[in-house]
C-alpha positions as a Markdown table, in Angstrom:
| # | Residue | x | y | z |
|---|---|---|---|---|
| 1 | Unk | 19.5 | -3.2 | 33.3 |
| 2 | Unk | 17.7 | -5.8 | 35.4 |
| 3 | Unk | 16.8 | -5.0 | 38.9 |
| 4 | Unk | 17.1 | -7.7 | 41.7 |
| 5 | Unk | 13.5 | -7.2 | 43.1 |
| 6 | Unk | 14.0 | -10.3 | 45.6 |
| 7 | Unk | 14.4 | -8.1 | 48.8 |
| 8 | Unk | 11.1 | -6.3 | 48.0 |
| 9 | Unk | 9.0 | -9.2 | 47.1 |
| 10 | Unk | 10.1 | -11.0 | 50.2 |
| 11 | Unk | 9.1 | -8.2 | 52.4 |
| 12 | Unk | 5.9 | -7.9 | 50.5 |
| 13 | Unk | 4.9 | -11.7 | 51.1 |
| 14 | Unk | 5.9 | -11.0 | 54.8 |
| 15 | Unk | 3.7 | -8.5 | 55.3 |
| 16 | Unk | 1.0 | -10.8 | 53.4 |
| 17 | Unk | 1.4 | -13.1 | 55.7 |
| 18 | Unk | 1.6 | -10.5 | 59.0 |
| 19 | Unk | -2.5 | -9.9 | 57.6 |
| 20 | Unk | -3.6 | -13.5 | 57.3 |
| 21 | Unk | -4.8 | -14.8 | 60.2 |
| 22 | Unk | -3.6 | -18.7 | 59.7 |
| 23 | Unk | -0.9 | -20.2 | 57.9 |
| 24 | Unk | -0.3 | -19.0 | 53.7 |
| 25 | Unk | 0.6 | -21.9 | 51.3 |
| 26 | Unk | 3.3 | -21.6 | 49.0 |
| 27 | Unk | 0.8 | -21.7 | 46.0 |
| 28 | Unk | -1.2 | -19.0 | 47.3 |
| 29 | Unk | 2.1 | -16.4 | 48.3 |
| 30 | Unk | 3.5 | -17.2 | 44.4 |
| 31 | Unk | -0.1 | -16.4 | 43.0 |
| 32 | Unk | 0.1 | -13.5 | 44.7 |
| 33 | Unk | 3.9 | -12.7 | 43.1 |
| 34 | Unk | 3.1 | -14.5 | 40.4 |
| 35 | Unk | 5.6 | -16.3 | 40.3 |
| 36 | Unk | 6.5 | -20.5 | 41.2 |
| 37 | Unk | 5.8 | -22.0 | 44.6 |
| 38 | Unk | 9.3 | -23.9 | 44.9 |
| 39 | Unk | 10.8 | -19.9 | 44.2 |
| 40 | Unk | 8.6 | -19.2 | 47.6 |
| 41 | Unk | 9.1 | -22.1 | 49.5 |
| 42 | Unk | 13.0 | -21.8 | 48.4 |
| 43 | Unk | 13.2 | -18.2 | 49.7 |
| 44 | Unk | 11.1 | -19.0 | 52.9 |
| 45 | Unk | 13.2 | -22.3 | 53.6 |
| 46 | Unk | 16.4 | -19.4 | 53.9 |
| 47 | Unk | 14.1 | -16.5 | 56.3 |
| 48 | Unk | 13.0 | -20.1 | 58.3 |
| 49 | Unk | 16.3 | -20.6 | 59.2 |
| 50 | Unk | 16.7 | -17.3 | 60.4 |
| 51 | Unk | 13.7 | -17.8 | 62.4 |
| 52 | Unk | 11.4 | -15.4 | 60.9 |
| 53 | Unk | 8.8 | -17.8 | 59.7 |
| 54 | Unk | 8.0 | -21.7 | 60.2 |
| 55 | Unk | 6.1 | -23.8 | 58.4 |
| 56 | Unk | 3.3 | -27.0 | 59.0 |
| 57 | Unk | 2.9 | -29.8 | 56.6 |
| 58 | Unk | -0.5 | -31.0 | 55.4 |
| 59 | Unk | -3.7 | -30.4 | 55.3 |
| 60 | Unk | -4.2 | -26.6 | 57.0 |
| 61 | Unk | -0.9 | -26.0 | 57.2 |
| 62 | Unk | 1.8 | -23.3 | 55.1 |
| 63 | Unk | 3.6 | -20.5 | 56.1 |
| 64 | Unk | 3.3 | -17.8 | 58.7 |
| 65 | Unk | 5.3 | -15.3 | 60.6 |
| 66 | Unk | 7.2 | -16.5 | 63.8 |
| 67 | Unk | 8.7 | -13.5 | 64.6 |
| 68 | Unk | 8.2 | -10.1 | 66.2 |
| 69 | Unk | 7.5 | -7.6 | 63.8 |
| 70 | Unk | 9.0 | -4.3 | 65.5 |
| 71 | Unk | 12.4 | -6.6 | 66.0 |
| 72 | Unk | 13.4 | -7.4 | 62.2 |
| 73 | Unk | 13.9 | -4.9 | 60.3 |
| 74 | Unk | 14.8 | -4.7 | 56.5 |
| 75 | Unk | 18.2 | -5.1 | 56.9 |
| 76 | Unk | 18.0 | -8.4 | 59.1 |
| 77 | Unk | 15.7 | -9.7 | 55.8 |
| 78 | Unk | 18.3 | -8.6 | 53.7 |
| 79 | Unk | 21.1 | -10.4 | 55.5 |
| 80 | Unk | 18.8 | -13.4 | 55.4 |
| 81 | Unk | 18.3 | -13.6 | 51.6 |
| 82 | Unk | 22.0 | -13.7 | 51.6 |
| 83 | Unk | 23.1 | -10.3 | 51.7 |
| 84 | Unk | 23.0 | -9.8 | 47.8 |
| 85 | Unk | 24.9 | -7.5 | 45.9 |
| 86 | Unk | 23.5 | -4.2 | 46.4 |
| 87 | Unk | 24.9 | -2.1 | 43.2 |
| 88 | Unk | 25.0 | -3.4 | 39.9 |
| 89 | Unk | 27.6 | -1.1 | 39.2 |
| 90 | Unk | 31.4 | -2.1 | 39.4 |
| 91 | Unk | 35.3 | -1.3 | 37.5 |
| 92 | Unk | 36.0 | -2.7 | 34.7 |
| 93 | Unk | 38.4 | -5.1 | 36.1 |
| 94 | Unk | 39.6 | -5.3 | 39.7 |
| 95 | Unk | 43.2 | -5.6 | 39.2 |
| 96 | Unk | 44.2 | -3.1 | 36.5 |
| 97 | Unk | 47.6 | -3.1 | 34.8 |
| 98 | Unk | 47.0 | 0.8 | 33.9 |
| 99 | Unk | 47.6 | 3.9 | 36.3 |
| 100 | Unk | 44.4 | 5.5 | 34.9 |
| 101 | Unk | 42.6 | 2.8 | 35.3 |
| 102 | Unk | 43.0 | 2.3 | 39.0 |
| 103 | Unk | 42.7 | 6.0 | 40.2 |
| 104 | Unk | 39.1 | 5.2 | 38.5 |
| 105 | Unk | 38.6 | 1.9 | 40.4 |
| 106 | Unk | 40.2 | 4.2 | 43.9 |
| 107 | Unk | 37.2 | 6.5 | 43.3 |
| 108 | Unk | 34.9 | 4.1 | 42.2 |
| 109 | Unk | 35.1 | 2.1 | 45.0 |
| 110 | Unk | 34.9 | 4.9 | 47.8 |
| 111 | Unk | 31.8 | 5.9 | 45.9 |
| 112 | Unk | 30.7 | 2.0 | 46.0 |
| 113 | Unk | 31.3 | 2.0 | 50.0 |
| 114 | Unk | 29.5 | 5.1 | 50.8 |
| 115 | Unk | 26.3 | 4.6 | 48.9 |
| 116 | Unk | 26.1 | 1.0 | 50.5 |
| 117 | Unk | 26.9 | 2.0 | 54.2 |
| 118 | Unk | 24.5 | 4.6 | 53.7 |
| 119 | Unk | 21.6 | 1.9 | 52.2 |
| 120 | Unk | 22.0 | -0.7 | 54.5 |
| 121 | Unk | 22.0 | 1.7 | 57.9 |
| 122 | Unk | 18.5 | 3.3 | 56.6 |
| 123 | Unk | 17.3 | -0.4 | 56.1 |
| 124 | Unk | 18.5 | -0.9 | 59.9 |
| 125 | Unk | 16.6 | 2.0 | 60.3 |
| 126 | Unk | 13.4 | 0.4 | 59.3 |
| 127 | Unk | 11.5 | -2.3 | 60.7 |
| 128 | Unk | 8.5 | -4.9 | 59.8 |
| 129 | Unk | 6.1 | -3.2 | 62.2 |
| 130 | Unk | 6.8 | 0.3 | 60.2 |
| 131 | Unk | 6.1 | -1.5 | 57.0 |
| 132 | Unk | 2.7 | -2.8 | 58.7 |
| 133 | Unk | 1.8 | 0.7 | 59.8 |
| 134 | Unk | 2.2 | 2.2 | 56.7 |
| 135 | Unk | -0.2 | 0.0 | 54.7 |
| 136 | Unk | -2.5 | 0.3 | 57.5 |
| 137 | Unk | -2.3 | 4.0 | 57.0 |
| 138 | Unk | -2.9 | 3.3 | 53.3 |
| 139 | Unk | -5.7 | 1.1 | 53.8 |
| 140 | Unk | -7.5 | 3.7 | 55.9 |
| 141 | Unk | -7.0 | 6.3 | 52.9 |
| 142 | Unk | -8.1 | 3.9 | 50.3 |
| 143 | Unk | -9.8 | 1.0 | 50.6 |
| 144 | Unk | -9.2 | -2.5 | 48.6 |
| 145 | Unk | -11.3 | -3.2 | 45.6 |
| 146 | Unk | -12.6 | -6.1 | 46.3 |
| 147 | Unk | -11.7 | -7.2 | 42.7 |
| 148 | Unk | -7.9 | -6.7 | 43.8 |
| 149 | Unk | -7.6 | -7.7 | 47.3 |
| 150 | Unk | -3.9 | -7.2 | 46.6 |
């Protein structure tokens, strides 16, 4: 089954850009994901809106942060991106004709709410800034190579 991954490689290309001290361009954040600059500057044009980065044009310019890192936290990124489905599970149809079927889709769905209250108030929990720390914290225990800054 395929994984969205989006949420995490935003917040990794945020905290990228929390370390470097100017402006990122959008060729050097998708080298770094390895992926396409318009899929960065697509994804950054949506957390722009929001007010969590900004952009300059031209020569010296790119993206960096424009927001408080101990104020956003995972959740806000997550409702930036769109708020994407968080379970790829689901019933087998959402308007059965069969008995069975919905006291399945009844406990399905209870299941369903529960496990995504309970993901999206731990990534309330959770901010930028504790992201930050934590690689810091990392860093100290072991250093980058400098043949993988990454």
């Amino acid at each position: 089954m395929k994984r969205d991954s989006k949420l995490s490689g935003v917040l990794h290309v945020l905290l990228h850009m929390a370390e470097s001290p100017g402006p990122m361009t959008s060729d050097t954040l998708a080298a770094m994901m390895q992926t396409n600059p318009v899929v960065i500057r697509r994804i950054l044009a949506g957390l722009r809106e929001q007010g969590f980065v900004q952009s300059e044009k031209g020569h010296g310019g790119g993206w960096q942060l424009s927001c408080d890192l101990a104020r956003v936290t995972l959740r806000d990124v997550y409702e930036a991106l769109g708020a994407p489905t968080i379970l790829a599970l689901g019933n087998r149809t959402e308007a059965p004709g069969c008995l069975v079927e919905e006291a399945v889709n009844a406990a399905m769905d209870d299941a369903f709410r529960a496990a995504e209250a309970l993901l999206l108030a731990r990534l309330g929990e959770v901010t930028l800034a504790q992201l930050s720390a934590d690689f810091h914290r990392r860093l100290q225990e072991r250093p980058l190579c400098p043949a993988n800054p990454h």
